[in-house]
Amino acid sequence: MSTARARPVSEGPSPRVMPSAVSAAPKIAASLAITLVLLVTRSPLERWMGLHMLVQIPVLLALGLVVAPRETAVTRAVQRWNRYGAAGLLLAFALVSVWMVPRMLDAAADSMPIDVIKALSLVCAGVIARVSWRNAPTSVRVFAVGNGAWMTATVGMLLLDAPGRLCVSYGIRDQLFTGYGLLAVSLLGGAALSIDLLRGNLTAVAAR
Amino acid sequence: MHWRGVVGLTIAVAASATVLAVATRGFRVFTTDAARADAVRVRPIAVPDVALLDMHGTPQSVAQDGRSTIVDFVYTRCPSLCGTLGSVYQRLQSEIVRRNAGDRVRLLTISFDPAWDTPERLRYYAIAMHPDPAIWSVTTVANPSTLSPLLDAFGVRVLADGTNGFVHNAALHVVNAKGQLVSIHPLASSSASRRDAPGGDAVASRSVDALDEVIAQALDAAIAHAPPRRLVVQP
């Protein structure tokens, strides 16, 4: 699901001196600019299902992961409602799943307002996922990675297995390409995150 | 007690379920076609009263002479899906005759390619399809600028396929005598559109029963939405 670095759970709050809002400003500005660029280029990006699902949506999600705030008093207060990161990860999954539904892909490709909602919800999903990941013990992280890979693979197989076109905006070849693409993403992403998870966990064990 | 964690998780579960339920209209519909069929069933929508021309150049309307109309959209050069629609319409026509429902239901084929499908070319299509003029009209729009609002109202999306043809969704649309779209019956698998894909022919042959079911449902809906038959008292 993400490129979020698996920071050791036992590390605790980072001793940062600079107020995080100031240090994060360029990152947030850059992400806003990229989001705007993605919305301006929505017409070519959404003409093909492959670009829509395998490029635009992942980039929006990744933007959220990048702009997610560092640990502060505010995030710590929020985290008390997000024990083990479970609530946040669930919500992030739901927000991403919505845009895997064929009719929502059609709706986003058709309508600018819905596309703006899509962009915002995906960036939010990224932010929520990153913040929750930090709070999640290894068991929840393993579950999240497995679930994300499984979900992506399922959507890919549904696209491949459908008897006809699922989106009125996209042709059958586009759908098959996207199906194989999602399978590849789930395999590679799942493997990469598993390795990352394993390594982060080993570091934590070594640090103990 | 970590009550905050429990409350947070509960809220997240509720929010996730709500968001997904809205996106799928209660976990029932996943495609645009199905969502539209579902919406129309609940609330019929008025379709624009567009001037049509049949293969003899005679003006036609979407809703006319007090009958229900089953509408489909084709282009006559179509190598695949429209052929399926054509044979579906031939079966609908013989079923209408068999049920003696010709005074309550009519069939209307509209070409979305008026530039190519002139009345003359529609005649070639008719030669292949054998429409009974009392039941089945083969038409296109009289004015190409009216096509886009018409397709929007019916939820038909036409995409260029890159080889001088079109990709389009196919359904049987039932319009009542007042010109309201009252039900949509998607040709579920769009079987022919899959022919170019691996395993496509297997899919096409499997869906014959499904087609029969769609035909029966569309005709039942059209008859149900037709005004009651006037009783003619024999002397």
XYZ file of C-alpha atoms in Angstrom:
443
model
C 0.000 0.000 0.000
C 2.725 2.476 0.747
C 6.334 3.277 0.832
C 6.009 4.275 4.490
C 9.143 3.305 6.291
C 8.492 0.871 9.054
C 9.852 2.772 11.973
C 10.536 0.681 15.031
C 7.608 0.772 17.422
C 9.816 1.165 20.445
C 11.550 4.287 19.177
C 9.191 6.762 20.838
C 8.666 10.427 19.951
C 11.444 11.914 17.897
C 13.353 14.731 19.614
C 12.686 17.460 17.075
C 13.394 21.060 17.938
C 11.970 22.795 14.894
C 8.148 23.152 14.970
C 6.921 20.527 12.549
C 4.366 22.818 10.898
C 7.182 25.072 9.657
C 9.426 22.249 8.478
C 6.528 20.572 6.684
C 5.456 23.678 4.768
C 7.514 23.075 1.578
C 6.422 19.447 1.471
C 2.755 20.400 1.799
C 3.085 23.138 -0.808
C 4.765 20.747 -3.229
C 2.053 18.146 -2.665
C -0.700 20.684 -3.195
C 0.978 21.699 -6.435
C 1.222 18.064 -7.574
C -2.432 17.478 -6.654
C -3.389 20.516 -8.746
C -1.278 19.264 -11.647
C -3.013 15.881 -11.407
C -6.420 17.578 -11.478
C -5.465 19.791 -14.424
C -4.144 16.769 -16.355
C -7.118 14.642 -15.376
C -8.412 14.373 -18.906
C -5.392 12.533 -20.411
C -4.746 10.639 -17.171
C -8.310 9.354 -17.004
C -8.692 8.545 -20.678
C -7.078 5.155 -20.025
C -8.056 2.952 -17.148
C -4.419 1.874 -16.692
C -3.231 5.434 -16.115
C -6.205 6.196 -13.897
C -5.831 3.183 -11.585
C -2.121 2.425 -11.807
C -0.663 5.955 -11.941
C -3.021 8.704 -10.840
C -4.605 6.984 -7.832
C -1.300 5.612 -6.434
C 0.392 9.019 -6.830
C -2.420 10.743 -4.916
C -2.168 8.137 -2.186
C 1.609 8.499 -2.053
C 1.236 12.288 -1.721
C -0.808 11.692 1.408
C 1.873 9.403 2.795
C 4.505 12.070 2.146
C 2.650 15.035 3.676
C 1.496 13.138 6.762
C 2.444 15.143 9.861
C 5.271 14.061 12.125
C 4.484 13.040 15.632
C 3.287 16.056 17.621
C 1.105 16.668 20.664
C -1.896 16.858 18.349
C -1.239 13.544 16.599
C -0.566 11.905 19.967
C -3.970 13.099 21.199
C -5.623 11.727 18.051
C -3.754 8.456 18.388
C -5.519 7.695 21.665
C -8.671 7.210 19.573
C -6.714 5.198 17.035
C -5.402 2.423 19.222
C -2.968 0.128 17.381
C -3.701 2.251 14.314
C -6.557 -0.127 13.536
C -9.298 2.485 13.156
C -7.196 4.664 10.845
C -5.963 1.813 8.664
C -9.510 0.528 8.260
C -10.731 3.971 7.231
C -7.846 4.377 4.783
C -8.705 1.006 3.196
C -12.346 2.033 2.848
C -11.407 5.347 1.210
C -9.180 3.585 -1.326
C -11.711 0.774 -1.940
C -14.389 3.278 -2.925
C -12.306 4.317 -5.952
C -11.859 0.692 -7.016
C -15.635 0.410 -7.643
C -16.171 0.612 -11.431
C -19.050 3.072 -11.222
C -16.992 5.408 -9.029
C -14.153 5.319 -11.580
C -16.704 6.264 -14.250
C -18.110 9.003 -12.062
C -14.658 10.450 -11.361
C -13.729 10.386 -15.046
C -17.024 12.109 -15.878
C -17.277 14.836 -13.312
C -14.738 17.349 -12.060
C -16.372 17.803 -8.598
C -16.325 14.048 -7.976
C -12.739 13.940 -9.179
C -11.774 16.634 -6.663
C -13.451 14.585 -3.909
C -11.510 11.560 -5.140
C -8.192 13.421 -5.011
C -8.855 14.767 -1.514
C -10.070 11.456 -0.145
C -7.040 9.610 -1.514
C -4.590 12.159 -0.080
C -6.476 11.883 3.237
C -6.248 8.083 3.046
C -2.491 8.391 2.619
C -2.157 10.747 5.601
C -4.337 8.538 7.792
C -2.463 5.395 6.739
C 0.961 6.889 7.536
C -0.097 8.263 10.926
C -1.815 4.991 11.844
C 1.106 2.884 10.627
C 3.328 4.643 13.147
C 0.952 3.601 15.888
C 0.489 0.040 14.713
C 2.205 -2.964 16.257
C 3.767 -5.502 13.924
C 0.714 -7.761 13.981
C -1.541 -4.964 12.701
C 1.067 -3.942 10.110
C 1.321 -7.494 8.798
C -2.462 -7.675 8.635
C -2.651 -4.324 6.821
C -0.010 -5.260 4.240
C -1.591 -8.664 3.636
C -5.037 -7.143 3.352
C -3.879 -4.409 1.002
C -2.144 -6.881 -1.299
C -5.138 -9.214 -1.197
C -7.562 -6.374 -1.935
C -5.530 -5.117 -4.885
C -5.157 -8.628 -6.287
C -8.892 -9.263 -5.910
C -9.780 -6.115 -7.828
C -7.269 -7.124 -10.521
C -8.753 -10.614 -10.815
C -12.301 -9.210 -10.924
C -11.277 -6.990 -13.843
C -9.718 -9.982 -15.626
C -12.592 -12.322 -14.868
C -15.511 -10.019 -15.732
C -17.561 -11.268 -18.693
C -17.484 -7.807 -20.311
C -16.557 -4.219 -19.732
C -17.111 -3.014 -16.181
C -16.635 0.709 -16.808
C -18.627 2.499 -19.472
C -15.664 4.868 -19.903
C -13.064 2.209 -20.706
C -12.622 -0.528 -23.293
C -12.028 -4.224 -22.658
C -8.320 -4.239 -23.559
C -7.733 -1.358 -21.170
C -9.564 -3.316 -18.473
C -7.475 -6.455 -19.028
C -4.235 -4.428 -18.975
C -5.302 -2.788 -15.708
C -6.245 -6.162 -14.248
C -2.766 -7.583 -14.902
C -1.256 -4.314 -13.675
C -3.106 -4.515 -10.361
C -1.986 -8.131 -9.939
C 1.604 -7.039 -10.516
C 1.238 -4.144 -8.065
C -0.180 -6.441 -5.401
C 2.625 -8.977 -5.827
C 5.486 -6.461 -5.989
C 4.000 -4.079 -3.405
C 3.160 -6.910 -1.040
C 6.652 -8.359 -1.367
C 8.393 -4.988 -0.967
C 6.359 -4.046 2.081
C 6.855 -7.483 3.638
C 10.613 -7.162 3.261
C 10.494 -3.620 4.631
C 8.339 -4.738 7.526
C 10.622 -7.636 8.306
C 13.712 -5.435 8.197
C 12.142 -2.698 10.362
C 11.094 -5.275 12.851
C 14.525 -6.849 12.940
C 16.055 -3.405 13.535
C 13.666 -2.889 16.417
C 14.584 -6.247 17.886
C 18.279 -5.450 17.447
C 17.840 -2.073 19.141
C 16.161 -3.564 22.131
C -9.925 0.439 29.891
C -9.053 1.807 26.466
C -12.515 3.142 25.811
C -11.231 5.791 23.421
C -9.693 3.103 21.228
C -12.941 1.143 21.185
C -14.976 4.254 20.342
C -12.486 5.242 17.616
C -12.615 1.797 16.027
C -16.417 1.738 16.185
C -16.597 5.123 14.452
C -14.118 3.950 11.800
C -16.132 0.779 11.133
C -19.356 2.789 10.815
C -17.738 5.426 8.589
C -16.123 2.798 6.325
C -19.365 0.857 5.949
C -21.275 4.056 5.185
C -18.804 5.255 2.552
C -18.785 1.867 0.800
C -22.565 1.527 1.034
C -23.051 4.919 -0.609
C -20.575 4.045 -3.381
C -22.382 0.767 -4.151
C -25.974 1.825 -3.378
C -26.166 -0.516 -0.411
C -23.635 -3.123 -1.646
C -25.892 -3.940 -4.606
C -24.523 -2.163 -7.675
C -20.921 -1.832 -8.798
C -21.172 -0.638 -12.392
C -22.560 2.545 -13.918
C -25.048 0.528 -15.996
C -26.423 -1.296 -12.968
C -26.625 1.914 -10.927
C -28.558 3.637 -13.685
C -30.963 0.703 -14.071
C -31.492 0.812 -10.309
C -32.092 4.586 -10.245
C -34.539 4.524 -13.159
C -36.544 1.722 -11.551
C -37.080 3.913 -8.493
C -37.638 7.176 -10.365
C -38.436 7.168 -14.114
C -36.779 9.952 -16.103
C -38.227 11.864 -19.048
C -36.235 11.376 -22.257
C -35.943 14.250 -24.759
C -38.543 14.148 -27.518
C -36.037 14.016 -30.352
C -37.043 13.949 -34.028
C -36.053 10.601 -35.583
C -36.042 9.466 -39.199
C -36.694 5.881 -40.199
C -35.318 4.043 -43.211
C -38.010 5.535 -45.457
C -37.265 9.069 -44.226
C -40.524 9.101 -42.247
C -40.463 11.098 -38.963
C -40.631 8.994 -35.795
C -40.583 9.734 -32.049
C -39.195 7.824 -29.088
C -42.695 7.562 -27.627
C -45.652 7.485 -29.994
C -49.112 6.046 -30.631
C -49.803 5.183 -27.009
C -47.586 2.126 -26.890
C -44.611 1.251 -24.718
C -41.343 1.345 -26.633
C -38.277 -0.845 -26.204
C -35.302 1.210 -27.405
C -31.801 0.071 -28.340
C -28.836 1.954 -29.767
C -26.609 0.576 -32.527
C -24.436 1.575 -35.455
C -24.991 -0.580 -38.490
C -21.285 -1.081 -39.332
C -20.839 -2.660 -35.886
C -19.133 -6.057 -36.196
C -20.062 -7.492 -32.802
C -22.383 -6.189 -30.122
C -24.991 -4.722 -32.466
C -25.320 -8.112 -34.144
C -26.292 -9.519 -30.751
C -28.751 -6.659 -30.308
C -30.191 -7.319 -33.757
C -30.879 -10.972 -32.991
C -32.257 -9.977 -29.576
C -34.684 -7.658 -31.398
C -35.686 -10.389 -33.844
C -36.546 -12.609 -30.891
C -38.394 -9.735 -29.202
C -40.388 -9.163 -32.384
C -41.467 -12.784 -32.695
C -42.276 -12.873 -28.975
C -44.465 -9.736 -29.360
C -46.300 -11.429 -32.227
C -46.644 -14.652 -30.242
C -48.100 -12.802 -27.254
C -50.287 -10.690 -29.542
C -48.885 -7.546 -27.886
C -48.220 -5.506 -31.031
C -50.884 -2.965 -30.046
C -49.150 -2.305 -26.714
C -45.414 -2.574 -27.372
C -43.217 -1.336 -30.219
C -39.511 -1.750 -30.913
C -37.248 1.156 -31.782
C -33.665 0.887 -33.000
C -31.757 4.191 -33.017
C -28.404 4.506 -34.765
C -25.945 6.733 -32.923
C -23.906 7.154 -36.117
C -26.165 9.428 -38.221
C -23.238 10.504 -40.409
C -22.892 6.969 -41.817
C -26.342 5.545 -41.142
C -28.440 7.510 -43.594
C -31.988 6.231 -44.220
C -30.606 4.409 -47.251
C -28.013 2.521 -45.210
C -30.647 1.799 -42.571
C -32.548 0.018 -45.324
C -29.624 -2.375 -45.797
C -29.705 -3.074 -42.066
C -33.441 -3.697 -42.328
C -32.941 -6.123 -45.217
C -30.783 -8.207 -42.864
C -33.077 -7.855 -39.840
C -36.580 -8.236 -41.362
C -38.343 -5.759 -39.080
C -42.151 -5.874 -39.161
C -43.008 -2.195 -39.889
C -46.002 -2.333 -37.554
C -43.768 -3.328 -34.636
C -40.141 -2.380 -35.258
C -38.791 0.970 -36.522
C -35.143 1.330 -37.525
C -34.171 4.995 -37.181
C -31.494 7.585 -36.585
C -31.668 11.156 -35.304
C -32.892 13.749 -37.804
C -30.507 16.341 -36.375
C -27.063 15.121 -35.202
C -26.885 17.837 -32.510
C -29.761 16.154 -30.652
C -27.837 12.899 -30.357
C -25.708 13.726 -27.352
C -28.579 14.738 -24.988
C -30.505 11.662 -26.155
C -27.605 9.310 -25.370
C -27.070 11.040 -22.004
C -30.717 10.555 -21.061
C -30.502 6.842 -21.865
C -27.079 6.457 -20.234
C -25.487 5.149 -23.421
C -21.769 5.878 -23.713
C -20.157 5.694 -27.122
C -16.356 5.657 -27.335
C -14.251 5.591 -30.488
C -12.500 2.194 -30.609
C -9.492 3.510 -32.552
C -10.275 1.422 -35.653
C -13.011 3.628 -37.082
C -15.698 1.878 -35.020
C -17.256 2.406 -31.602
C -17.303 0.771 -28.198
C -20.664 1.142 -26.491
C -22.742 -0.287 -23.689
C -25.851 -2.197 -24.713
C -29.189 -2.475 -23.003
C -32.912 -2.760 -23.673
C -34.510 0.516 -22.546
C -38.241 0.546 -21.826
C -39.973 3.908 -22.421
C -43.635 4.295 -21.497
C -46.270 6.031 -23.648
C -45.563 9.340 -21.865
C -41.929 9.304 -22.932
C -40.455 8.314 -19.580
C -37.602 5.839 -19.315
C -39.045 3.350 -16.815
C -36.612 0.428 -16.861
C -33.231 -0.535 -18.261
C -32.187 -4.121 -18.913
C -28.435 -4.222 -19.505
C -27.294 -7.029 -21.778
C -25.344 -8.230 -18.811
C -22.181 -9.677 -20.183
C -22.072 -7.520 -23.330
C -20.937 -10.888 -24.616
C -19.829 -9.879 -28.072
C -17.651 -7.054 -26.795
C -15.540 -9.746 -25.191
C -14.910 -11.685 -28.397
C -11.658 -9.899 -29.029
C -10.415 -11.035 -25.641
C -8.959 -14.427 -24.742
C -11.712 -16.941 -24.016
C -14.327 -14.574 -25.418
C -16.231 -17.154 -27.434
C -16.731 -19.360 -24.398
C -18.263 -16.387 -22.617
C -20.523 -15.625 -25.567
C -21.918 -19.149 -25.760
C -22.504 -19.338 -22.037
C -24.694 -16.248 -21.994
C -27.547 -17.434 -24.236
C -29.784 -18.274 -21.269
C -28.983 -14.911 -19.728
C -30.054 -13.194 -22.965
C -33.380 -15.050 -22.964
C -33.955 -13.849 -19.432
C -33.179 -10.214 -20.320
C -35.537 -10.404 -23.316
C -38.362 -11.784 -21.182
C -37.800 -9.179 -18.458
C -37.756 -6.269 -20.898
C -40.916 -7.430 -22.652
C -42.739 -8.036 -19.363
C -41.744 -4.529 -18.209
C -42.884 -2.980 -21.505
C -46.254 -4.729 -21.321
C -46.656 -3.808 -17.658
C -46.033 -0.139 -18.458
C -48.329 -0.058 -21.507
C -51.768 1.522 -21.034
C -54.503 -1.062 -20.420
C -55.799 -2.706 -23.584
C -59.154 -1.353 -24.757
C -61.746 -4.060 -24.822
C -63.449 -4.375 -28.179
C -66.915 -5.840 -27.754
C -67.744 -8.132 -30.609
C -71.320 -7.798 -31.870
